[in-house]
XYZ file of N, CA, C and O in Angstrom:
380
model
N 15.291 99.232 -67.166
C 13.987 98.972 -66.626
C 13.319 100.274 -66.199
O 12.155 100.132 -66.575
N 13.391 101.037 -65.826
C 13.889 102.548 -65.778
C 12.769 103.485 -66.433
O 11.820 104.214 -66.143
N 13.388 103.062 -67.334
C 13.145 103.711 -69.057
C 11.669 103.199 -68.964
O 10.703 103.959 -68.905
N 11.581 101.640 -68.956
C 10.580 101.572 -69.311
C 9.342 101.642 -68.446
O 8.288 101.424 -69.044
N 9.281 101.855 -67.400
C 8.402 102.382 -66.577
C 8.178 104.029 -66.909
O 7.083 104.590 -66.964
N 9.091 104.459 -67.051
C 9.023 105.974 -67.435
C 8.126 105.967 -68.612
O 7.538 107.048 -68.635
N 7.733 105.136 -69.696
C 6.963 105.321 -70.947
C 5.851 104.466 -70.077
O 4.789 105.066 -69.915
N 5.927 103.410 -69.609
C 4.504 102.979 -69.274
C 3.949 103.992 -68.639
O 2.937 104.401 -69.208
N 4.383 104.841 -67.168
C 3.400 105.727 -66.897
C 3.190 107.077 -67.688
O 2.387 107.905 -67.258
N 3.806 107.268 -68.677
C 3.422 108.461 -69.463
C 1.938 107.820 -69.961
O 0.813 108.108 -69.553
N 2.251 107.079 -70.746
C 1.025 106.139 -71.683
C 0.026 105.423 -70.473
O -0.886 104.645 -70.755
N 0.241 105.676 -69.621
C -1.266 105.081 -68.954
C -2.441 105.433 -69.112
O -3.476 104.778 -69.233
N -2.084 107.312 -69.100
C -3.307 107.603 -68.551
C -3.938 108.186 -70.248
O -5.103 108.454 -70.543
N -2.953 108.233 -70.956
C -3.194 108.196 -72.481
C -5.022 107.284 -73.045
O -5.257 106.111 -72.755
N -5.814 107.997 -73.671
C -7.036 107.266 -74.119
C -6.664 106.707 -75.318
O -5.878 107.156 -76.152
N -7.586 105.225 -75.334
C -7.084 104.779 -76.705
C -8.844 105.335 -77.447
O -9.914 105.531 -76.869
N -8.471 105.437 -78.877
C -10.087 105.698 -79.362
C -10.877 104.314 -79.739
O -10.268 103.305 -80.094
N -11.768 104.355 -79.667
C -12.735 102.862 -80.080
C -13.548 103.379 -81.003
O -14.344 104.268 -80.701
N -13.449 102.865 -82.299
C -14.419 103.206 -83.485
C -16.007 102.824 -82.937
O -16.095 101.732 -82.377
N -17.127 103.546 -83.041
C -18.211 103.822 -82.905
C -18.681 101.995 -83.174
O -19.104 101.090 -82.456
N -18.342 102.140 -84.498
C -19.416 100.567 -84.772
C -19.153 99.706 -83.962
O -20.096 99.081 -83.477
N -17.537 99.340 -83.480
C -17.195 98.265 -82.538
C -17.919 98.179 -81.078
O -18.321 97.232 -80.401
N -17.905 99.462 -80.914
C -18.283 99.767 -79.370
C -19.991 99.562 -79.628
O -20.472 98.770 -78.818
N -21.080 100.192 -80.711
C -22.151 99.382 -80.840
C -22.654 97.967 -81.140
O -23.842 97.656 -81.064
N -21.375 96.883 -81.589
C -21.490 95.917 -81.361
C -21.063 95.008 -80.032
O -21.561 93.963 -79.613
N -20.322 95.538 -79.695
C -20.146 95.298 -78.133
C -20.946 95.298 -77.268
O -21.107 94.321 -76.536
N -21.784 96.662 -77.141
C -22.753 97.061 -76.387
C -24.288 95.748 -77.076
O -25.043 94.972 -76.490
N -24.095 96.127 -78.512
C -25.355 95.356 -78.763
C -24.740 93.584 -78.064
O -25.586 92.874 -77.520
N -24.019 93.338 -78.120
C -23.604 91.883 -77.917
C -23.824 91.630 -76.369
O -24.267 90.569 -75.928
N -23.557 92.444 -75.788
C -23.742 92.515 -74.062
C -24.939 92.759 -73.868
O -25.318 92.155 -72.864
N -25.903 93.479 -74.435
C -27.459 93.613 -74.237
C -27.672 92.247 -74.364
O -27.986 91.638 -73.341
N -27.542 91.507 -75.646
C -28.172 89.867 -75.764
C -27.878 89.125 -74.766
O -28.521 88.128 -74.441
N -26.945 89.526 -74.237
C -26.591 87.882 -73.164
C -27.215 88.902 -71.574
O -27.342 88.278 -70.521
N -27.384 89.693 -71.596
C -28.328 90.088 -70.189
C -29.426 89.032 -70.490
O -29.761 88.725 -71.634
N -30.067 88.395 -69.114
C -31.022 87.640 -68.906
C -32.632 89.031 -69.466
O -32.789 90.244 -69.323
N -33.396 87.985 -70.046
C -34.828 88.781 -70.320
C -35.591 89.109 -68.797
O -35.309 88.429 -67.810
N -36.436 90.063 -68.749
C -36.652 89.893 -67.891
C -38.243 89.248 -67.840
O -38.993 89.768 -68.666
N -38.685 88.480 -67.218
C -40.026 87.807 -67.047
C -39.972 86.474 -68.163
O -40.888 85.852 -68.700
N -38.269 86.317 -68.266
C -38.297 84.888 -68.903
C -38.150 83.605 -67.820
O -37.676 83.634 -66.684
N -38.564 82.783 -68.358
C -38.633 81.035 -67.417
C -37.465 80.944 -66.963
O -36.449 80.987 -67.657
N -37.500 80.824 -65.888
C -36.239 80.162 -65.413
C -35.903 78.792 -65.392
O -36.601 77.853 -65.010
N -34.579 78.779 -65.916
C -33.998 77.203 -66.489
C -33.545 76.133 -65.151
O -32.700 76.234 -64.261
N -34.205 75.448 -65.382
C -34.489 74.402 -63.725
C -32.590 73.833 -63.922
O -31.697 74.049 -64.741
N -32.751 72.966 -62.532
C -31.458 73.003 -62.193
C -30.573 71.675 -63.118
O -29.390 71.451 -63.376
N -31.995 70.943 -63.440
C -31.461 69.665 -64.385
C -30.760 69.822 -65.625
O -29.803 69.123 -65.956
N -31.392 71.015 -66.497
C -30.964 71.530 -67.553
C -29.748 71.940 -67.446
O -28.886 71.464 -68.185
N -29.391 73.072 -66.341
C -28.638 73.381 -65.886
C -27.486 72.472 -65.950
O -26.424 72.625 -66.553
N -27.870 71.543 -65.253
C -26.464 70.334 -64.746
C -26.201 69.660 -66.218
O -25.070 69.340 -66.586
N -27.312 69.492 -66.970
C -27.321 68.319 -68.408
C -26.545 69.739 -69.291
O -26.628 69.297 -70.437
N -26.166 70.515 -69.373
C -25.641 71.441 -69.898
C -24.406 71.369 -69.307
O -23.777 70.682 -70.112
N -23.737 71.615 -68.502
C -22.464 71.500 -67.529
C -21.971 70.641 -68.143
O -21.079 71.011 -68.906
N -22.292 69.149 -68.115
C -22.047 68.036 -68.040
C -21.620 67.559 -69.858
O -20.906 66.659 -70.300
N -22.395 68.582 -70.510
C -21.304 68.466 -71.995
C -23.155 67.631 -73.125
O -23.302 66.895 -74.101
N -24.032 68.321 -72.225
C -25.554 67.976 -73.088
C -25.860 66.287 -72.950
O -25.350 65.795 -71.943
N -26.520 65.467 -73.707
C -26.967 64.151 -73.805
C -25.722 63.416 -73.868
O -25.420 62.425 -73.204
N -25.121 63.941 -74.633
C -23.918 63.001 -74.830
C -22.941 62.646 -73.988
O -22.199 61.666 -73.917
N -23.158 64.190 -73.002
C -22.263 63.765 -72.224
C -22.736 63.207 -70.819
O -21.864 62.670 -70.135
N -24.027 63.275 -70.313
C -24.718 62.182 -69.786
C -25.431 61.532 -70.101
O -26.521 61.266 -69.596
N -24.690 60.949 -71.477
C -24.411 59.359 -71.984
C -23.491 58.525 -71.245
O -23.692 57.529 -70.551
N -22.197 59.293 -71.616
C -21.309 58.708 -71.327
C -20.700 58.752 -69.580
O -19.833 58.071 -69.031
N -21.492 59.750 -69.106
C -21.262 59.271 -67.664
C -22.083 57.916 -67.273
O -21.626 56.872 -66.810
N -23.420 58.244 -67.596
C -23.822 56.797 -67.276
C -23.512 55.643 -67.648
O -23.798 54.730 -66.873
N -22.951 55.365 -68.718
C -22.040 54.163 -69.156
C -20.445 53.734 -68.480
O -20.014 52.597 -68.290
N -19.948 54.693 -68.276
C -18.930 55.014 -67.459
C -19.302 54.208 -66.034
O -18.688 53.213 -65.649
N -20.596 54.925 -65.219
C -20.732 54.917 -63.945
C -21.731 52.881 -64.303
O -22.118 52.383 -63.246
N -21.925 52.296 -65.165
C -22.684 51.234 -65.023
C -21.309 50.491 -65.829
O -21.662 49.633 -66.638
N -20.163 50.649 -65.747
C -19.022 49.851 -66.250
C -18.334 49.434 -65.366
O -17.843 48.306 -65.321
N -18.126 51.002 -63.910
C -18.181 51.214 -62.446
C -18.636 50.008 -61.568
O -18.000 49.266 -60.819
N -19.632 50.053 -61.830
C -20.600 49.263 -61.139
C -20.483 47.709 -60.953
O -20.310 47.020 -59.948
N -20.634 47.413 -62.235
C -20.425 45.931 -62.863
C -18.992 45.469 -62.637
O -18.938 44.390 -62.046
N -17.660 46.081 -62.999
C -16.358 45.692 -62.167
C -16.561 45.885 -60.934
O -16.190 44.881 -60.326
N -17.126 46.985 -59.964
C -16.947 46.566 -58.861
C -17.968 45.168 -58.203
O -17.547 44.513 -57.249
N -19.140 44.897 -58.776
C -19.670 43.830 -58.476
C -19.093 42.762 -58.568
O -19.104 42.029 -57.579
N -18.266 42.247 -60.031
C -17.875 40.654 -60.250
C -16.881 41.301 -61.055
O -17.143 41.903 -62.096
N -15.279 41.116 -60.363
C -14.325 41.837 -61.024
C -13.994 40.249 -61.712
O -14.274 39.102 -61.365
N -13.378 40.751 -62.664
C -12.298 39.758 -62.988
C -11.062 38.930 -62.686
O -9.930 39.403 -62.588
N -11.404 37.558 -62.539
C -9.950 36.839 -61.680
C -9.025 37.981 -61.464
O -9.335 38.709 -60.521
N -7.960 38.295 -62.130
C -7.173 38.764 -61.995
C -6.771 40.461 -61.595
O -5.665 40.941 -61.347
N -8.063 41.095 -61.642
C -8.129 42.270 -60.998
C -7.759 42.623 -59.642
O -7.349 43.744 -59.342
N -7.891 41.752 -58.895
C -8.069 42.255 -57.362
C -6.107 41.781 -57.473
O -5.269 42.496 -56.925
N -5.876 41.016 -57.946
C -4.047 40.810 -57.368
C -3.506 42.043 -58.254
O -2.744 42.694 -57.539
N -3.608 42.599 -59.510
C -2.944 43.432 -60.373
C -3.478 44.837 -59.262
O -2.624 45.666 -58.947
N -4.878 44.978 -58.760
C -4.969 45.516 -57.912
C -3.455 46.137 -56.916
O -2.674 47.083 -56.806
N -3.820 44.736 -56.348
C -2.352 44.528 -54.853
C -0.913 44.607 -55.929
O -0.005 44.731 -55.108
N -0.557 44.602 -56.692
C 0.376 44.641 -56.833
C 0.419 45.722 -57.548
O 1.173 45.624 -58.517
N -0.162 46.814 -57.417
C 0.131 48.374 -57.993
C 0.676 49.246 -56.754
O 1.613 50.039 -56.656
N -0.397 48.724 -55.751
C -0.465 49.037 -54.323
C 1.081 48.627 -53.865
O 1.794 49.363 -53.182
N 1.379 47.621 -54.250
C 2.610 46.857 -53.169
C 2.230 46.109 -52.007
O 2.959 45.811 -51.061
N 1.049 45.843 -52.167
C 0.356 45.229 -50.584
C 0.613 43.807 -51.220
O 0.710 43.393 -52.375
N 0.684 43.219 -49.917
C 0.784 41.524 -49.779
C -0.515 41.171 -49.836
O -1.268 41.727 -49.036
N -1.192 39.966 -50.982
C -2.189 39.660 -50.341
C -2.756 38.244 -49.495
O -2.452 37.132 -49.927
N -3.506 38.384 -48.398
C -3.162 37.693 -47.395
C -3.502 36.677 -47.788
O -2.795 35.672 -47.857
N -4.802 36.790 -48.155
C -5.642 35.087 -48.850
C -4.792 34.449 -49.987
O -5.430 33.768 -50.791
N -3.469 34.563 -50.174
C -2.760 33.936 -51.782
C -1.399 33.259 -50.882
O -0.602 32.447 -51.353
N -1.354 34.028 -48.953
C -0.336 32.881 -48.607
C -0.571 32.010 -47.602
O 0.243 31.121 -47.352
């Protein structure tokens, strides 16, 4: 282990070279994603509808959250005991 610390700090301070074109595409690639300046700023909805995976994916939250909704309004007979019996709870109204 020794050893090899002895070559890592030789080679640390060692430069590696970067071919010209790479490093101008780099640089050009990092210029594009800097913000413009005196461009619109993107409101916070976009923002969030972007996060959230675009239309599709608040599609499917709202279908999700109105599937939510509707089981918790009028569950199905048998929901609320499969419920209690995941839980392990007794339920009171069945003795």
């Amino acid at each position: 282990m020794d050893e090899l610390d002895k070559i890592l700090v030789e080679v640390r301070d060692v430069p590696v070279p970067v071919p010209e074109r790479l490093m101008g595409r780099v640089l050009q690639d990092a210029l594009a994603a800097q913000p413009v300046r005196g461009a619109a700023p993107v409101s916070v909805w976009a923002r969030l509808r972007e996060a959230l995976g675009g239309w599709q994916g608040l599609g499917g939250l709202a279908a999700a959250t109105c599937a939510g909704v509707w089981i918790g309004l009028s569950p199905p007979d048998y929901l609320p005991g499969a419920a209690l019996d995941l839980l392990g709870a007794v339920d009171v109204g069945a003795v």
